[in-house]
mmCIF file with all atom_site columns, C-alpha atoms and ligand atoms in Angstrom:
data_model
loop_
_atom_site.group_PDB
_atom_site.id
_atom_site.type_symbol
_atom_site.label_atom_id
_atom_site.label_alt_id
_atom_site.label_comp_id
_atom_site.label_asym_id
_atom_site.label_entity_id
_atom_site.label_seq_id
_atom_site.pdbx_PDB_ins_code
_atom_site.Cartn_x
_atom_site.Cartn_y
_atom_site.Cartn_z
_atom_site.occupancy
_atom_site.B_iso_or_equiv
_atom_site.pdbx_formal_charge
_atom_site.auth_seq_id
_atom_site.auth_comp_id
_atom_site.auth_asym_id
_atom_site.auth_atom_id
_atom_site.pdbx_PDB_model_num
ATOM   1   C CA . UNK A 1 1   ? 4.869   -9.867  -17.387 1.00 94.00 ? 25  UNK A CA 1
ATOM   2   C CA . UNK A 1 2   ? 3.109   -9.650  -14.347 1.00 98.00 ? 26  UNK A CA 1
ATOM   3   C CA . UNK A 1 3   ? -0.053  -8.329  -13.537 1.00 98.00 ? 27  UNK A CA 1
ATOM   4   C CA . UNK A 1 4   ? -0.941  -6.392  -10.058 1.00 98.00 ? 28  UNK A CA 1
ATOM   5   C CA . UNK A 1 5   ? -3.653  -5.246  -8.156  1.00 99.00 ? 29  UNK A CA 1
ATOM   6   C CA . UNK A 1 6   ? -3.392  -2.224  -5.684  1.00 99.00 ? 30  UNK A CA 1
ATOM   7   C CA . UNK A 1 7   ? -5.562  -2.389  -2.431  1.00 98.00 ? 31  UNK A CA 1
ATOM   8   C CA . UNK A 1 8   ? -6.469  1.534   -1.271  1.00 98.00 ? 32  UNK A CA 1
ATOM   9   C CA . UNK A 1 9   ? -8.932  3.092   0.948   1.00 98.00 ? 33  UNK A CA 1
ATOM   10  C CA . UNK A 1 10  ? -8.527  6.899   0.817   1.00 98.00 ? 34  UNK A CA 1
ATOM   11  C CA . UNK A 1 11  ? -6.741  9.542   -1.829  1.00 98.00 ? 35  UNK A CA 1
ATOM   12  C CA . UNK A 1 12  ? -4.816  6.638   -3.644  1.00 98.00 ? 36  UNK A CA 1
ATOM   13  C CA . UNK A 1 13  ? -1.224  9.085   -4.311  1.00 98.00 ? 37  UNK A CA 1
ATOM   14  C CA . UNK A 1 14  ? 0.699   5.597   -4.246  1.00 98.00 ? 38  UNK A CA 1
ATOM   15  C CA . UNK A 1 15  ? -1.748  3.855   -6.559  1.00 99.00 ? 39  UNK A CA 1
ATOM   16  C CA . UNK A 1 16  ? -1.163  6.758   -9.216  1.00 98.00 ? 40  UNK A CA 1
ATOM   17  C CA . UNK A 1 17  ? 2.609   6.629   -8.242  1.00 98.00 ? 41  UNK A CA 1
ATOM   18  C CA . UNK A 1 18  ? 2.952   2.916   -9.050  1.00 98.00 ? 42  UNK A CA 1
ATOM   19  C CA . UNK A 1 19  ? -0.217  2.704   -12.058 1.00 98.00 ? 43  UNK A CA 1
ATOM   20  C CA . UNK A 1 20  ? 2.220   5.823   -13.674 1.00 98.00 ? 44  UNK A CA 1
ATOM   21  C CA . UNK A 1 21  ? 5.223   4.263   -13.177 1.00 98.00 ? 45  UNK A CA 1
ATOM   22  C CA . UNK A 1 22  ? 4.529   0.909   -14.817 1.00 98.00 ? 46  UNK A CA 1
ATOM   23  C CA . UNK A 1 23  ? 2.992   3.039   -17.562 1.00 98.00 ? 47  UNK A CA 1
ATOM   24  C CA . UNK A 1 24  ? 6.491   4.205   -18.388 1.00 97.00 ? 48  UNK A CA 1
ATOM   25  C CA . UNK A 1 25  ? 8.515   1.784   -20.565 1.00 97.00 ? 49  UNK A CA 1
ATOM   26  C CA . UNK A 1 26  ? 12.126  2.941   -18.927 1.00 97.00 ? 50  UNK A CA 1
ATOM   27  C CA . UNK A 1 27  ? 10.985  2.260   -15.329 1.00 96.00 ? 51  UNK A CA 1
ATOM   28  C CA . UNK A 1 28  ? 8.853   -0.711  -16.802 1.00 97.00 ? 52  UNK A CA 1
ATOM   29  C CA . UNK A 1 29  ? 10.555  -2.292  -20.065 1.00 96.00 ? 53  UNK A CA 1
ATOM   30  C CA . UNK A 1 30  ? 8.666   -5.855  -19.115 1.00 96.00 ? 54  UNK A CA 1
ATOM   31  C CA . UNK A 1 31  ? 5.431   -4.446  -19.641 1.00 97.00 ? 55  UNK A CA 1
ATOM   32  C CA . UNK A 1 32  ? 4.161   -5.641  -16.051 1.00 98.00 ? 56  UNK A CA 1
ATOM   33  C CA . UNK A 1 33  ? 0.437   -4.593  -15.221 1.00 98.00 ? 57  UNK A CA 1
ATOM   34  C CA . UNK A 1 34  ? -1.645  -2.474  -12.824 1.00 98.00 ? 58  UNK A CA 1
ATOM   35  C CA . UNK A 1 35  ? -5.031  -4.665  -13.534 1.00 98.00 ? 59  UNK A CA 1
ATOM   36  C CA . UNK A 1 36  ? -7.264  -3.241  -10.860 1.00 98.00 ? 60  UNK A CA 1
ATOM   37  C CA . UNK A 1 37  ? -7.877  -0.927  -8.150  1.00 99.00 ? 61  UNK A CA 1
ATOM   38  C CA . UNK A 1 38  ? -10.004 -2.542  -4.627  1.00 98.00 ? 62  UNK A CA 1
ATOM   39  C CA . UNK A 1 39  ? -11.060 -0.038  -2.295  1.00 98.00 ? 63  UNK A CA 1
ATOM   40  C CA . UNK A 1 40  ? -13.301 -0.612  0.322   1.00 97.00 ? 64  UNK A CA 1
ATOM   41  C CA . UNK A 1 41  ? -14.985 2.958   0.399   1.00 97.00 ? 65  UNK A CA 1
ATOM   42  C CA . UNK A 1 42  ? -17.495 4.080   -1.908  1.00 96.00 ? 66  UNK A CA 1
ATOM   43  C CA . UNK A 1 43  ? -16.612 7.759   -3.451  1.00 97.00 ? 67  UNK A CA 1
ATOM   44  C CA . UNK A 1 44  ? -13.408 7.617   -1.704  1.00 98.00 ? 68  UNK A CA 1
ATOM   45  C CA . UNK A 1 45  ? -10.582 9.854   -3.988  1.00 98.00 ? 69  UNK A CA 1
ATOM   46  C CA . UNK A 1 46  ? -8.837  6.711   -5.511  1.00 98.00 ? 70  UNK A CA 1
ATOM   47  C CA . UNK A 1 47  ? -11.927 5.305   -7.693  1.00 98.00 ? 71  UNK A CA 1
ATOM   48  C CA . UNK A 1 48  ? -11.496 8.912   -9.748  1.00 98.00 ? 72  UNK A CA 1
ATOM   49  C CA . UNK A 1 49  ? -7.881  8.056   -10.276 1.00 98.00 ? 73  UNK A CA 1
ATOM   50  C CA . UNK A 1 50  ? -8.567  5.119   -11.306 1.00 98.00 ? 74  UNK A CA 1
ATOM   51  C CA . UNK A 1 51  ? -11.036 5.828   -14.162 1.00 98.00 ? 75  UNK A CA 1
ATOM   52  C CA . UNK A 1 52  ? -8.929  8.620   -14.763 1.00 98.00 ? 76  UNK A CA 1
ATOM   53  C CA . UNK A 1 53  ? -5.705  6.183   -15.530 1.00 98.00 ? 77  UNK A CA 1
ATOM   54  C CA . UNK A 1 54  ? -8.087  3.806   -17.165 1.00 98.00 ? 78  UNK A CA 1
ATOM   55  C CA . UNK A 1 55  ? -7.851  1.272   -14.783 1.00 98.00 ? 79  UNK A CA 1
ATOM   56  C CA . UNK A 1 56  ? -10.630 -0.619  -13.690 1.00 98.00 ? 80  UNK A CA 1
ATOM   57  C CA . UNK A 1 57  ? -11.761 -0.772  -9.994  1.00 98.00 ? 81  UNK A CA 1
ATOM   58  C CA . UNK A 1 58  ? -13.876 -2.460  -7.258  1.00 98.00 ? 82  UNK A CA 1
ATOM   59  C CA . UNK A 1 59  ? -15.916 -1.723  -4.102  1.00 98.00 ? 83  UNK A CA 1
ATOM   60  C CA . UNK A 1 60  ? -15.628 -4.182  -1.851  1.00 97.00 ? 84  UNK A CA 1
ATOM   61  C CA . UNK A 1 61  ? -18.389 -3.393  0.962   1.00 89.00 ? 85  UNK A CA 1
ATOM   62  C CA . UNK A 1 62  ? -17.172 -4.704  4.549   1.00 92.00 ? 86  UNK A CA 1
ATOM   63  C CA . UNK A 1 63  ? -20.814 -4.850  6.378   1.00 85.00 ? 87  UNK A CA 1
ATOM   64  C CA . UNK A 1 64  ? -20.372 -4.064  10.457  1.00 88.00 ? 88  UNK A CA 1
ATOM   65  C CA . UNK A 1 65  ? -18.905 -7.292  12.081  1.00 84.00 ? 89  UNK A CA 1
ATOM   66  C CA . UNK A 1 66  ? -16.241 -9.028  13.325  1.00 88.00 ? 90  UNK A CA 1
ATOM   67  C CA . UNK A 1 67  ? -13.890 -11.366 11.956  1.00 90.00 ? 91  UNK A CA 1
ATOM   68  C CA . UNK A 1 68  ? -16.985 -13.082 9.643   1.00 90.00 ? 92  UNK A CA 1
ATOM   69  C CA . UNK A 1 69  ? -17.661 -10.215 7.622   1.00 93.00 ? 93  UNK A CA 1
ATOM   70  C CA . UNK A 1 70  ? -14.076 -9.089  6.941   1.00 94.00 ? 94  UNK A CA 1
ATOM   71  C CA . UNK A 1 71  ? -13.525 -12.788 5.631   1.00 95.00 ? 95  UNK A CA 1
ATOM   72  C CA . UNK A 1 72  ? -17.148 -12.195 3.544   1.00 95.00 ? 96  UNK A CA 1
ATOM   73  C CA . UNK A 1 73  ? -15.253 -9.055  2.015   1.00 96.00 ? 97  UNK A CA 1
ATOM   74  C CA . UNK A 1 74  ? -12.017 -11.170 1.830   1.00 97.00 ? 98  UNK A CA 1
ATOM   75  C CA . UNK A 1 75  ? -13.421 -14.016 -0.499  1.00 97.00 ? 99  UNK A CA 1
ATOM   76  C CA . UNK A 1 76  ? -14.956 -11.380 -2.824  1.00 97.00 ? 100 UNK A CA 1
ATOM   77  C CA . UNK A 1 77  ? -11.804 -9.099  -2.941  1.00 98.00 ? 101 UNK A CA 1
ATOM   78  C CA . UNK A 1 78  ? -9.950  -12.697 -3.442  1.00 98.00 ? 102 UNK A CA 1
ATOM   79  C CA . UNK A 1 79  ? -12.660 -13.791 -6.512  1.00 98.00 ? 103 UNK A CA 1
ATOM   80  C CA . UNK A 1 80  ? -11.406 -10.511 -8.292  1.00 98.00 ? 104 UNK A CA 1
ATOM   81  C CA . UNK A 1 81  ? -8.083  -10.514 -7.808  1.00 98.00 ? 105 UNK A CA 1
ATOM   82  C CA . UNK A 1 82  ? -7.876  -14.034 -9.314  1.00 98.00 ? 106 UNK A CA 1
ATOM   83  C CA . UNK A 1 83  ? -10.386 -12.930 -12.331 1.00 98.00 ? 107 UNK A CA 1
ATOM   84  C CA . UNK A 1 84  ? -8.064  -10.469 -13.116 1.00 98.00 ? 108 UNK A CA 1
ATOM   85  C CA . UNK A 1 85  ? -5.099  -13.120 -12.693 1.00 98.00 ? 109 UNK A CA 1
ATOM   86  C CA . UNK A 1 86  ? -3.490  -10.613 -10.300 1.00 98.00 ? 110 UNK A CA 1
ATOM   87  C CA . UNK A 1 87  ? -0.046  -12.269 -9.242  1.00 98.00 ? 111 UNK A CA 1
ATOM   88  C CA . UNK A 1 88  ? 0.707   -9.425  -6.853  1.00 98.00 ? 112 UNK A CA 1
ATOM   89  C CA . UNK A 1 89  ? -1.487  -7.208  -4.023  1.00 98.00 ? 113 UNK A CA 1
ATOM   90  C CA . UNK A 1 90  ? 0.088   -3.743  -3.146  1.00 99.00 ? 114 UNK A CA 1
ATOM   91  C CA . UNK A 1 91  ? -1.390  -2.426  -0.350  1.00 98.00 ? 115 UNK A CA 1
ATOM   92  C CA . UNK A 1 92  ? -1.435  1.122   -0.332  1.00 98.00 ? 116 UNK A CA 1
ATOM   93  C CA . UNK A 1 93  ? -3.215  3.405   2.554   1.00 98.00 ? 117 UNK A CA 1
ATOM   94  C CA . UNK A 1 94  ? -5.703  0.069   2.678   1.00 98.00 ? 118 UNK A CA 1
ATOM   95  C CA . UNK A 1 95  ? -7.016  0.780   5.997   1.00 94.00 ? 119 UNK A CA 1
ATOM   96  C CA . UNK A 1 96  ? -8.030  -2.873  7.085   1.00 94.00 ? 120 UNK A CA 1
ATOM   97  C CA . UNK A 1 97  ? -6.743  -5.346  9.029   1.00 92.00 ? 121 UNK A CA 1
ATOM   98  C CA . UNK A 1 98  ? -6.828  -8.332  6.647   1.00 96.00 ? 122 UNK A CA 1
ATOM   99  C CA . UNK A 1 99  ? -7.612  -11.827 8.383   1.00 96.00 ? 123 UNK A CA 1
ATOM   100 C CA . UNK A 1 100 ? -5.497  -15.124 8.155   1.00 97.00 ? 124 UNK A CA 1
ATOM   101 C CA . UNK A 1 101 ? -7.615  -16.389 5.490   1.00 97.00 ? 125 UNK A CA 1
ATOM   102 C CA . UNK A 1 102 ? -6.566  -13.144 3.088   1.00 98.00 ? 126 UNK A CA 1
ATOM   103 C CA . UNK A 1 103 ? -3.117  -13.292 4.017   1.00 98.00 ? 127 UNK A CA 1
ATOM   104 C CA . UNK A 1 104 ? -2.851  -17.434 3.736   1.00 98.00 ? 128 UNK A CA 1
ATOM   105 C CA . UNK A 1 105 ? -4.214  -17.098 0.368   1.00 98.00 ? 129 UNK A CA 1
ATOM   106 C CA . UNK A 1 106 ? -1.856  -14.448 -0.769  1.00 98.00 ? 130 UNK A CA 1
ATOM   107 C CA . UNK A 1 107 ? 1.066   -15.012 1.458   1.00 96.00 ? 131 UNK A CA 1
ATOM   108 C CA . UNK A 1 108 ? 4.635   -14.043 -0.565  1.00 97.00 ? 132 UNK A CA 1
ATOM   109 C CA . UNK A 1 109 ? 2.522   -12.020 -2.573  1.00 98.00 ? 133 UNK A CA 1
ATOM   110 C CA . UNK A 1 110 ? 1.122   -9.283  -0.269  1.00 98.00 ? 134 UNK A CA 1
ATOM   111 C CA . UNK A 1 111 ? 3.252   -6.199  0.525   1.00 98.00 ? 135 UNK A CA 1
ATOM   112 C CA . UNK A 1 112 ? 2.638   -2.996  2.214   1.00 98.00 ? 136 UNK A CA 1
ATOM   113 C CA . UNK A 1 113 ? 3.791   0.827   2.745   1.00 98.00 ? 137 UNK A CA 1
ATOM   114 C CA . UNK A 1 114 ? 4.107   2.155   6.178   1.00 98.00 ? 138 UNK A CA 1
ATOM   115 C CA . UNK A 1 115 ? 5.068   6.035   6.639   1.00 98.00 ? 139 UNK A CA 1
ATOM   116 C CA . UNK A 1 116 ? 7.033   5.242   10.023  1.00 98.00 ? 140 UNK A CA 1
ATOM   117 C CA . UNK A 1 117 ? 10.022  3.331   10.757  1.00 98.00 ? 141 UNK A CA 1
ATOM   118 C CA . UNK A 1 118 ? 9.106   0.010   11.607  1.00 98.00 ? 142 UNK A CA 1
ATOM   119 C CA . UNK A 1 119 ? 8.980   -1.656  13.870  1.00 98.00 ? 143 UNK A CA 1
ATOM   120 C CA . UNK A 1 120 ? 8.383   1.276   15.586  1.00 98.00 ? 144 UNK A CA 1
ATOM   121 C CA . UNK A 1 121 ? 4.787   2.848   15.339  1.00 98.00 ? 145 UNK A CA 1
ATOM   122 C CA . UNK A 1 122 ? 2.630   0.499   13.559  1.00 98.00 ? 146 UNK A CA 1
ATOM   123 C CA . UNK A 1 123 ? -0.607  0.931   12.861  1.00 96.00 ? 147 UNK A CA 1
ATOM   124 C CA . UNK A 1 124 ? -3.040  3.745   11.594  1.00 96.00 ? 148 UNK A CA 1
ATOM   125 C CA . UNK A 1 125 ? -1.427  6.769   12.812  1.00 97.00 ? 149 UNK A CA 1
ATOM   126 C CA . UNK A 1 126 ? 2.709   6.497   11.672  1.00 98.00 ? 150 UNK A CA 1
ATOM   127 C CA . UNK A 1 127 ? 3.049   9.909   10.876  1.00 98.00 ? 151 UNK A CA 1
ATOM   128 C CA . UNK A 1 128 ? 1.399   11.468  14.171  1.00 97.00 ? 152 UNK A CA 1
ATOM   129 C CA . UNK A 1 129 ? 2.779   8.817   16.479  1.00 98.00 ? 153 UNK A CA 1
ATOM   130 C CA . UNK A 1 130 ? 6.241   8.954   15.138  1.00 98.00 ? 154 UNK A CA 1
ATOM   131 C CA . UNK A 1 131 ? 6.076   12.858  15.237  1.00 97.00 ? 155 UNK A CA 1
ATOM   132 C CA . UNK A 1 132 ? 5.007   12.790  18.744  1.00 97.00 ? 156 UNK A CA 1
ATOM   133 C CA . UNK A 1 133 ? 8.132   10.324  19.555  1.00 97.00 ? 157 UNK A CA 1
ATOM   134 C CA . UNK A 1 134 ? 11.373  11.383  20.609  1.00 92.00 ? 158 UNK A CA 1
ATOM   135 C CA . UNK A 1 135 ? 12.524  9.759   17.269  1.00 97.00 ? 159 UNK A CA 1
ATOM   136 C CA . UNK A 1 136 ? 15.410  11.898  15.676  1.00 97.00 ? 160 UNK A CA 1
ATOM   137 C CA . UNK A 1 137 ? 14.822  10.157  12.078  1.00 98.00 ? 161 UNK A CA 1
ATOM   138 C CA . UNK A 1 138 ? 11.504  9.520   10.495  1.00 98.00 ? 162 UNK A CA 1
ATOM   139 C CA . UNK A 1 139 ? 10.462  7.477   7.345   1.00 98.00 ? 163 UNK A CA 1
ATOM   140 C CA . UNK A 1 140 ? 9.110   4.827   5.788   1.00 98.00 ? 164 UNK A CA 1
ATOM   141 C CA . UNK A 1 141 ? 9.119   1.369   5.111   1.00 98.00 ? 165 UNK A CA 1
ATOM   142 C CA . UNK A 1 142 ? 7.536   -1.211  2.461   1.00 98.00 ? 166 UNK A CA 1
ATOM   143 C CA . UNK A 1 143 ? 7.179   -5.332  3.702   1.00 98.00 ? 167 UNK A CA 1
ATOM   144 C CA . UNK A 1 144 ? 5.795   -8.243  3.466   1.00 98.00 ? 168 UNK A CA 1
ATOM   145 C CA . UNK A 1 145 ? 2.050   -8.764  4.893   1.00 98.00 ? 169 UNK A CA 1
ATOM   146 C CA . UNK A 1 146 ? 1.672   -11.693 7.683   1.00 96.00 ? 170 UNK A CA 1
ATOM   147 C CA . UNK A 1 147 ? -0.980  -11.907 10.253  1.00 94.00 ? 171 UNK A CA 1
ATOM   148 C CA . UNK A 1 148 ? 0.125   -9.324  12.422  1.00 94.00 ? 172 UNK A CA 1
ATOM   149 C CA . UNK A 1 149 ? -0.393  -5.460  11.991  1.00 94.00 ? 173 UNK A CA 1
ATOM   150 C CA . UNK A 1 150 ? 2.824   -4.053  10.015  1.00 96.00 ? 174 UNK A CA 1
ATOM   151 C CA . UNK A 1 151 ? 4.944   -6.928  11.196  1.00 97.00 ? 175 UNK A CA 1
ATOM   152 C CA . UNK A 1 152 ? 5.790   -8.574  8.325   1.00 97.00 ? 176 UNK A CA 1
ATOM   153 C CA . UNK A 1 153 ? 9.457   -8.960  7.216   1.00 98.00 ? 177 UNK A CA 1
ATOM   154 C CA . UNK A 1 154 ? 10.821  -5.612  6.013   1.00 98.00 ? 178 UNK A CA 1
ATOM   155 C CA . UNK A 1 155 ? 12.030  -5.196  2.665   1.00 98.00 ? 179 UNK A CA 1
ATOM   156 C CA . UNK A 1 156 ? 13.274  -1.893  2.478   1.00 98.00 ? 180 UNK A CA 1
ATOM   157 C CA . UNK A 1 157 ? 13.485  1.622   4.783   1.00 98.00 ? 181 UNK A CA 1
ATOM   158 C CA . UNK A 1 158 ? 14.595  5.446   3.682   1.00 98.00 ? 182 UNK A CA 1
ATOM   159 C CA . UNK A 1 159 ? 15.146  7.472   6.767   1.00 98.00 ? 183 UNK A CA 1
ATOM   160 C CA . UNK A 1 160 ? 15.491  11.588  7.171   1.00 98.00 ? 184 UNK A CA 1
ATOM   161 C CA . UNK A 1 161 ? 16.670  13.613  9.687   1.00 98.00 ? 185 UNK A CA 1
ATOM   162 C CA . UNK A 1 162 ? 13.986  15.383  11.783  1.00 97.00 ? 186 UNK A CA 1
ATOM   163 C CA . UNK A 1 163 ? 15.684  18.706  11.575  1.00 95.00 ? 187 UNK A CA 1
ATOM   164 C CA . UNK A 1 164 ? 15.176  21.725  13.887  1.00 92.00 ? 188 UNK A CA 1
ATOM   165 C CA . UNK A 1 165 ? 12.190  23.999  12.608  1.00 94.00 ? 189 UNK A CA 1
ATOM   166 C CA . UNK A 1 166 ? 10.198  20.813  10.746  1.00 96.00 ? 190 UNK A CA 1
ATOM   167 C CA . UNK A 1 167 ? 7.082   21.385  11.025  1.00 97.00 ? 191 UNK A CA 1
ATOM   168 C CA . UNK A 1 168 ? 4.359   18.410  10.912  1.00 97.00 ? 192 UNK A CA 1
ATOM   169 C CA . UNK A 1 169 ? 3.382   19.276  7.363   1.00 97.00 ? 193 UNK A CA 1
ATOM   170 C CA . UNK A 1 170 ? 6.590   19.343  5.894   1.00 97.00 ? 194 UNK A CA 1
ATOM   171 C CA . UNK A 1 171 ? 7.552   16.235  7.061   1.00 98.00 ? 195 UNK A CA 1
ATOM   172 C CA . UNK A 1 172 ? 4.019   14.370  6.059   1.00 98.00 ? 196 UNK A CA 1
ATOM   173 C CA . UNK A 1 173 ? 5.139   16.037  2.428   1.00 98.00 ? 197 UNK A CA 1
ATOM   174 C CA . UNK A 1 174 ? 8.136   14.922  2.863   1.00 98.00 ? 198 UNK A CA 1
ATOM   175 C CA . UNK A 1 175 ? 7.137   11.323  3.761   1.00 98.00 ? 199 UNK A CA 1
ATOM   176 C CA . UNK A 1 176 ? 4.466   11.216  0.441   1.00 98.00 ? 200 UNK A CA 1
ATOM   177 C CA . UNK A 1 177 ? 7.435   12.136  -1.538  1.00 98.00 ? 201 UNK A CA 1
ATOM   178 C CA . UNK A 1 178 ? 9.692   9.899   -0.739  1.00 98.00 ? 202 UNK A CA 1
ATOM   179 C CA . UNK A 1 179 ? 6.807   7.225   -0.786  1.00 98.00 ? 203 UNK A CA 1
ATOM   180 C CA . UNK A 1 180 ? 6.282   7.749   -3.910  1.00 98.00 ? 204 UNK A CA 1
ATOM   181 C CA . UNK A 1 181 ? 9.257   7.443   -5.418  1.00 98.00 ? 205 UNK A CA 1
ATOM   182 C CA . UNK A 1 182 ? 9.848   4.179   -3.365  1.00 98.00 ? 206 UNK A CA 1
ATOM   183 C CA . UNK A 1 183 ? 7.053   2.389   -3.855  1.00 98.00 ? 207 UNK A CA 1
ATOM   184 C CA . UNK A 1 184 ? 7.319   1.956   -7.765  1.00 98.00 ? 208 UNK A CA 1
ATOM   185 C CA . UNK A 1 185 ? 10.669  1.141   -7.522  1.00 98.00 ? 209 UNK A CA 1
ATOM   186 C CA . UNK A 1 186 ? 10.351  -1.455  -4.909  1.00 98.00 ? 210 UNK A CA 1
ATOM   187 C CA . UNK A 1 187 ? 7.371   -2.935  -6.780  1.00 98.00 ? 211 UNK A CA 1
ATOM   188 C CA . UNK A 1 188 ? 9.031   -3.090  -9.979  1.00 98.00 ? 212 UNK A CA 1
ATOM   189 C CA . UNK A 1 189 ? 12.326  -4.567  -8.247  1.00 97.00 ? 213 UNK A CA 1
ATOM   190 C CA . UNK A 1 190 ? 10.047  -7.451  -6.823  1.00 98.00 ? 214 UNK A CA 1
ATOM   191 C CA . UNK A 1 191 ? 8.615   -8.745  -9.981  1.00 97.00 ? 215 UNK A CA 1
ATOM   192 C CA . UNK A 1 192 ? 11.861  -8.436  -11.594 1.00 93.00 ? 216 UNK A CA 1
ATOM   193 C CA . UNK A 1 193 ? 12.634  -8.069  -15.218 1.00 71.00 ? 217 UNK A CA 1
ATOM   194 C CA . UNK A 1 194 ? 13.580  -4.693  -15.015 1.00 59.00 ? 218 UNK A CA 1
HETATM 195 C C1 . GAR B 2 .   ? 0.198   6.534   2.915   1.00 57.67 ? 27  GAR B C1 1
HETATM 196 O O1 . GAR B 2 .   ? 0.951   7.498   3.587   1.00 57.67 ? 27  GAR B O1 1
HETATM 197 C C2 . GAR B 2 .   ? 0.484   5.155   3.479   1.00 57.67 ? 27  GAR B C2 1
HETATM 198 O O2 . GAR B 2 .   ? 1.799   4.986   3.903   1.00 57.67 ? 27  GAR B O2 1
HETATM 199 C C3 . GAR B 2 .   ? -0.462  5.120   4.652   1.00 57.67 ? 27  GAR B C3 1
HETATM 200 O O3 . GAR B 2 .   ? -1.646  5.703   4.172   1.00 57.67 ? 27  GAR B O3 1
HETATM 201 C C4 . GAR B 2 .   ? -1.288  6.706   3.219   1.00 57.67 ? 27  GAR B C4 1
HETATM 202 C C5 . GAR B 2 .   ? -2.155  6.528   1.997   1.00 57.67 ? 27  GAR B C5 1
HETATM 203 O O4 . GAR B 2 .   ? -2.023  7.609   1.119   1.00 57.67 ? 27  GAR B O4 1
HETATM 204 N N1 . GAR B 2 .   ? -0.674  3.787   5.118   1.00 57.67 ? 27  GAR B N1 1
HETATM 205 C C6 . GAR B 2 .   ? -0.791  3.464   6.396   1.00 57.67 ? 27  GAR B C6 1
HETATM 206 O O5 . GAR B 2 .   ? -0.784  4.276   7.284   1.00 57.67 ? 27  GAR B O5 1
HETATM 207 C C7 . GAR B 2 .   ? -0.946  1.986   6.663   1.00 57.67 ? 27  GAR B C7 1
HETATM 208 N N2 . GAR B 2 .   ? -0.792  1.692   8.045   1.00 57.67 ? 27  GAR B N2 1
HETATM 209 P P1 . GAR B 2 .   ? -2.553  7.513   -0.362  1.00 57.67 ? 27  GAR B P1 1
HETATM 210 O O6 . GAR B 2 .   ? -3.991  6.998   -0.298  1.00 57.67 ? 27  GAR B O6 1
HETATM 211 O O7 . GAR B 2 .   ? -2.497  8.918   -0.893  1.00 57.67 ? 27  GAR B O7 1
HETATM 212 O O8 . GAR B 2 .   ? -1.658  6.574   -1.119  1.00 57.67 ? 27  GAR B O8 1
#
């Protein structure tokens, strides 16, 4: 049994994916954990989920800085994740570039969704860069978390066909969907025991 915390910043669709998910005993039969939410903005949609699913949640607040005050943020987020003997951090829509020292102290443990195709179109804008591509197939992809932004190792991809007529709203729904049935399952897969 394994217990895991899920970073988010915004609406928090994937946290209530993966928090129902591991609340069901066929998807979940070894009982593995969502222990806490961390977001990093206060009032933002995913602290209502939260208390709604009964899971407890943080604020961590990032003061205006550089590289010091993310790592200030860091060391807190880090103290709860380790009082809540967290043994696995999902991000999911986190929107922060996490510094070595986060990543070091997590490393193999640290995983992340990406609605785009990696390695193409990293960053905070998948959807509306890989829309404004040429790109014939669009998607997303889950990985591991290094130092760089969405370059960690891939650990799995689901592609679709941008067909003729898609609008940009169908595939964002599209993308959510199939984001939310991946990311449980991934998770789940990775602690094993399923
Ligand atoms: C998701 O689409 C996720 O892939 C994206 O933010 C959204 C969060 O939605 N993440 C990134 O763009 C990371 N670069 P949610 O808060 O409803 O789960």
């Amino acid at each position: 049994m394994a217990n895991v915390a899920v970073l988010a910043s915004g609406s928090g669709s994937n946290f209530q994916a993966i928090a129902e998910a591991f609340s069901d005993p066929v998807q979940n039969p070894s009982g593995h954990r969502v222990v806490l939410l961390v977001c990093d903005k206060p009032g933002a949609y995913c602290l209502e989920r939260a208390t709604r699913l009964g899971i407890p949640s943080i604020v961590v607040a990032y003061g205006k800085g550089g590289q010091e005050v993310r790592q200030t943020a860091e060391r807190e987020m880090t103290g709860a994740l380790e009082s809540f003997g967290v043994d696995m951090v999902v991000l999911a829509g986190y929107m922060r570039i996490l510094t070595p020292l986060f990543v070091g102290r997590w490393q193999g443990k640290l995983i992340n969704i990406h609605p785009a195709l990696l390695p193409k179109h990293p960053g905070a804008h998948g959807i509306a860069d890989s829309w404004a591509s040429e790109d014939r197939e669009l998607g997303v992809t889950i990985h591991w978390v290094d130092e760089g932004v969405d370059t960690g190792q891939i650990i799995v991809q689901t592609a679709f066909p941008r067909t003729a007529g898609m609008t940009l709203e169908a595939a964002e729904a599209k993308i959510h969907v199939l984001e939310h049935k991946l990311y449980p399952i991934t998770v789940l897969k990775l602690l094993g025991g399923n």
